PDB file of C-alpha atoms in Angstrom:
ATOM      1  CA  MET A 274      38.812 -12.482 -16.670  1.00 58.00           C
ATOM      2  CA  ALA A 275      41.744 -13.085 -18.992  1.00 72.00           C
ATOM      3  CA  ALA A 276      41.712 -11.417 -22.411  1.00 84.00           C
ATOM      4  CA  LYS A 277      41.157 -13.703 -25.375  1.00 91.00           C
ATOM      5  CA  ILE A 278      42.220 -11.031 -27.886  1.00 93.00           C
ATOM      6  CA  LYS A 279      45.188  -8.759 -27.230  1.00 93.00           C
ATOM      7  CA  LYS A 280      47.103  -6.006 -29.031  1.00 94.00           C
ATOM      8  CA  GLY A 281      49.255  -7.415 -31.825  1.00 93.00           C
ATOM      9  CA  ASP A 282      47.103 -10.514 -32.434  1.00 92.00           C
ATOM     10  CA  ARG A 283      46.156 -11.531 -35.971  1.00 94.00           C
ATOM     11  CA  VAL A 284      42.347 -11.752 -36.216  1.00 95.00           C
ATOM     12  CA  GLU A 285      39.567 -12.336 -38.738  1.00 96.00           C
ATOM     13  CA  VAL A 286      36.260 -10.448 -38.839  1.00 96.00           C
ATOM     14  CA  LEU A 287      33.259 -12.789 -38.468  1.00 95.00           C
ATOM     15  CA  ALA A 288      30.356 -10.386 -39.048  1.00 94.00           C
ATOM     16  CA  GLY A 289      29.548  -6.990 -40.521  1.00 92.00           C
ATOM     17  CA  ARG A 290      30.494  -5.185 -43.689  1.00 93.00           C
ATOM     18  CA  ASP A 291      34.146  -6.253 -43.366  1.00 94.00           C
ATOM     19  CA  LYS A 292      33.361  -9.951 -42.872  1.00 95.00           C
ATOM     20  CA  GLY A 293      36.262 -12.178 -43.920  1.00 94.00           C
ATOM     21  CA  LYS A 294      38.942  -9.489 -43.667  1.00 95.00           C
ATOM     22  CA  LYS A 295      42.069 -10.216 -41.650  1.00 95.00           C
ATOM     23  CA  GLY A 296      44.293  -7.794 -39.793  1.00 95.00           C
ATOM     24  CA  ASP A 297      46.360  -7.066 -36.713  1.00 96.00           C
ATOM     25  CA  VAL A 298      44.821  -5.649 -33.556  1.00 96.00           C
ATOM     26  CA  ILE A 299      46.052  -2.079 -32.988  1.00 96.00           C
ATOM     27  CA  ARG A 300      44.279  -1.371 -29.701  1.00 95.00           C
ATOM     28  CA  VAL A 301      41.804  -3.085 -27.365  1.00 95.00           C
ATOM     29  CA  VAL A 302      39.286  -1.245 -25.180  1.00 95.00           C
ATOM     30  CA  PRO A 303      38.165  -3.891 -22.631  1.00 93.00           C
ATOM     31  CA  GLU A 304      35.725  -1.552 -20.835  1.00 94.00           C
ATOM     32  CA  GLU A 305      33.664  -1.252 -24.019  1.00 94.00           C
ATOM     33  CA  ASN A 306      34.377  -4.767 -25.404  1.00 94.00           C
ATOM     34  CA  ARG A 307      35.834  -3.274 -28.573  1.00 95.00           C
ATOM     35  CA  ALA A 308      39.036  -3.436 -30.596  1.00 96.00           C
ATOM     36  CA  PHE A 309      40.661  -1.506 -33.428  1.00 96.00           C
ATOM     37  CA  VAL A 310      41.924  -3.707 -36.278  1.00 96.00           C
ATOM     38  CA  GLN A 311      44.311  -2.465 -38.957  1.00 96.00           C
ATOM     39  CA  GLY A 312      42.489  -1.885 -42.264  1.00 94.00           C
ATOM     40  CA  VAL A 313      39.068  -2.927 -40.908  1.00 95.00           C
ATOM     41  CA  ASN A 314      35.973  -0.742 -40.318  1.00 94.00           C
ATOM     42  CA  MET A 315      37.553   2.315 -41.938  1.00 95.00           C
ATOM     43  CA  VAL A 316      35.702   5.552 -41.130  1.00 95.00           C
ATOM     44  CA  LYS A 317      36.188   9.131 -42.314  1.00 96.00           C
ATOM     45  CA  ARG A 318      36.733  11.909 -39.794  1.00 94.00           C
ATOM     46  CA  HIS A 319      36.559  15.616 -40.623  1.00 96.00           C
ATOM     47  CA  THR A 320      39.357  17.325 -38.706  1.00 93.00           C
ATOM     48  CA  LYS A 321      40.200  20.962 -38.082  1.00 93.00           C
ATOM     49  CA  PRO A 322      43.736  22.246 -38.653  1.00 91.00           C
ATOM     50  CA  GLN A 323      45.860  21.801 -35.513  1.00 89.00           C
ATOM     51  CA  GLY A 324      48.450  24.524 -35.996  1.00 84.00           C
ATOM     52  CA  MET A 325      51.210  24.710 -38.585  1.00 84.00           C
ATOM     53  CA  GLY A 326      52.193  21.036 -38.530  1.00 84.00           C
ATOM     54  CA  LYS A 327      48.797  19.391 -38.953  1.00 84.00           C
ATOM     55  CA  PRO A 328      46.524  20.555 -41.766  1.00 87.00           C
ATOM     56  CA  GLY A 329      42.791  19.860 -41.594  1.00 89.00           C
ATOM     57  CA  GLY A 330      40.777  17.735 -43.967  1.00 93.00           C
ATOM     58  CA  ILE A 331      39.120  14.370 -44.203  1.00 94.00           C
ATOM     59  CA  VAL A 332      41.130  11.653 -42.475  1.00 91.00           C
ATOM     60  CA  GLU A 333      40.394   7.954 -42.947  1.00 93.00           C
ATOM     61  CA  LYS A 334      41.157   5.765 -39.938  1.00 93.00           C
ATOM     62  CA  GLU A 335      40.087   2.556 -38.223  1.00 95.00           C
ATOM     63  CA  GLY A 336      36.906   2.515 -36.169  1.00 95.00           C
ATOM     64  CA  PRO A 337      36.167   0.221 -33.242  1.00 96.00           C
ATOM     65  CA  ILE A 338      34.677  -3.240 -33.809  1.00 96.00           C
ATOM     66  CA  ASP A 339      33.024  -5.436 -31.194  1.00 95.00           C
ATOM     67  CA  LEU A 340      35.152  -8.275 -29.813  1.00 94.00           C
ATOM     68  CA  SER A 341      32.324 -10.749 -30.454  1.00 93.00           C
ATOM     69  CA  ASN A 342      32.776 -10.134 -34.195  1.00 95.00           C
ATOM     70  CA  LEU A 343      36.468 -11.074 -34.116  1.00 95.00           C
ATOM     71  CA  ALA A 344      38.153 -14.471 -34.043  1.00 95.00           C
ATOM     72  CA  LEU A 345      41.822 -15.177 -33.437  1.00 94.00           C
ATOM     73  CA  LEU A 346      43.697 -16.917 -36.258  1.00 93.00           C
ATOM     74  CA  ASP A 347      45.229 -20.320 -35.540  1.00 91.00           C
ATOM     75  CA  PRO A 348      49.041 -20.100 -35.874  1.00 88.00           C
ATOM     76  CA  VAL A 349      49.136 -23.572 -37.485  1.00 88.00           C
ATOM     77  CA  SER A 350      46.262 -23.562 -40.009  1.00 88.00           C
ATOM     78  CA  GLY A 351      45.649 -19.815 -40.379  1.00 89.00           C
ATOM     79  CA  LYS A 352      41.894 -20.302 -39.876  1.00 93.00           C
ATOM     80  CA  ALA A 353      39.665 -18.601 -37.316  1.00 93.00           C
ATOM     81  CA  THR A 354      39.729 -20.447 -34.003  1.00 93.00           C
ATOM     82  CA  ARG A 355      38.300 -20.374 -30.511  1.00 93.00           C
ATOM     83  CA  VAL A 356      40.653 -19.568 -27.653  1.00 93.00           C
ATOM     84  CA  GLY A 357      41.274 -21.648 -24.564  1.00 93.00           C
ATOM     85  CA  PHE A 358      43.595 -21.285 -21.601  1.00 93.00           C
ATOM     86  CA  LYS A 359      46.196 -23.636 -20.224  1.00 92.00           C
ATOM     87  CA  VAL A 360      48.560 -23.498 -17.245  1.00 93.00           C
ATOM     88  CA  LEU A 361      52.112 -24.587 -18.091  1.00 90.00           C
ATOM     89  CA  GLU A 362      54.499 -26.502 -15.820  1.00 91.00           C
ATOM     90  CA  ASP A 363      56.203 -23.275 -14.735  1.00 92.00           C
ATOM     91  CA  GLY A 364      52.848 -21.902 -13.531  1.00 90.00           C
ATOM     92  CA  SER A 365      52.273 -19.383 -16.332  1.00 91.00           C
ATOM     93  CA  LYS A 366      48.834 -19.150 -17.929  1.00 92.00           C
ATOM     94  CA  VAL A 367      48.840 -19.081 -21.739  1.00 91.00           C
ATOM     95  CA  ARG A 368      46.277 -18.904 -24.523  1.00 93.00           C
ATOM     96  CA  VAL A 369      45.898 -21.929 -26.795  1.00 92.00           C
ATOM     97  CA  ALA A 370      44.092 -22.471 -30.097  1.00 92.00           C
ATOM     98  CA  ARG A 371      41.304 -25.009 -29.555  1.00 89.00           C
ATOM     99  CA  PRO A 372      41.555 -27.147 -32.726  1.00 87.00           C
ATOM    100  CA  SER A 373      45.345 -27.517 -32.863  1.00 86.00           C
ATOM    101  CA  GLY A 374      46.238 -27.031 -29.185  1.00 87.00           C
ATOM    102  CA  GLU A 375      49.058 -24.703 -30.266  1.00 88.00           C
ATOM    103  CA  VAL A 376      50.190 -22.075 -27.768  1.00 90.00           C
ATOM    104  CA  ILE A 377      49.358 -18.568 -29.011  1.00 88.00           C
ATOM    105  CA  ASP A 378      51.282 -16.476 -26.474  1.00 78.00           C
ATOM    106  CA  ARG A 379      54.922 -16.117 -27.333  1.00 64.00           C
TER     107      ARG A 379
END
């Protein structure tokens, strides 16, 4: 099945403690149906020192969020949108925003 959300996409969080926040997708884990979004679902990790270059301490980083709680932003209106697929004349399959019909893939 084709991916509706990919790395680099601009998304909005639909549910959870970060509802309404927007950010760019850093990484997608399709096996677990999860994605990492910049500045969303920040968690604190206690890390040990890793030699001379990396001191230990409490590091704040993004945690995974379920794909069902994310919606792609429409490139035209900037609002959350559903994603559809369309085959172009040259035979390539692209993602399109449902309300505007605008092609999302560059």
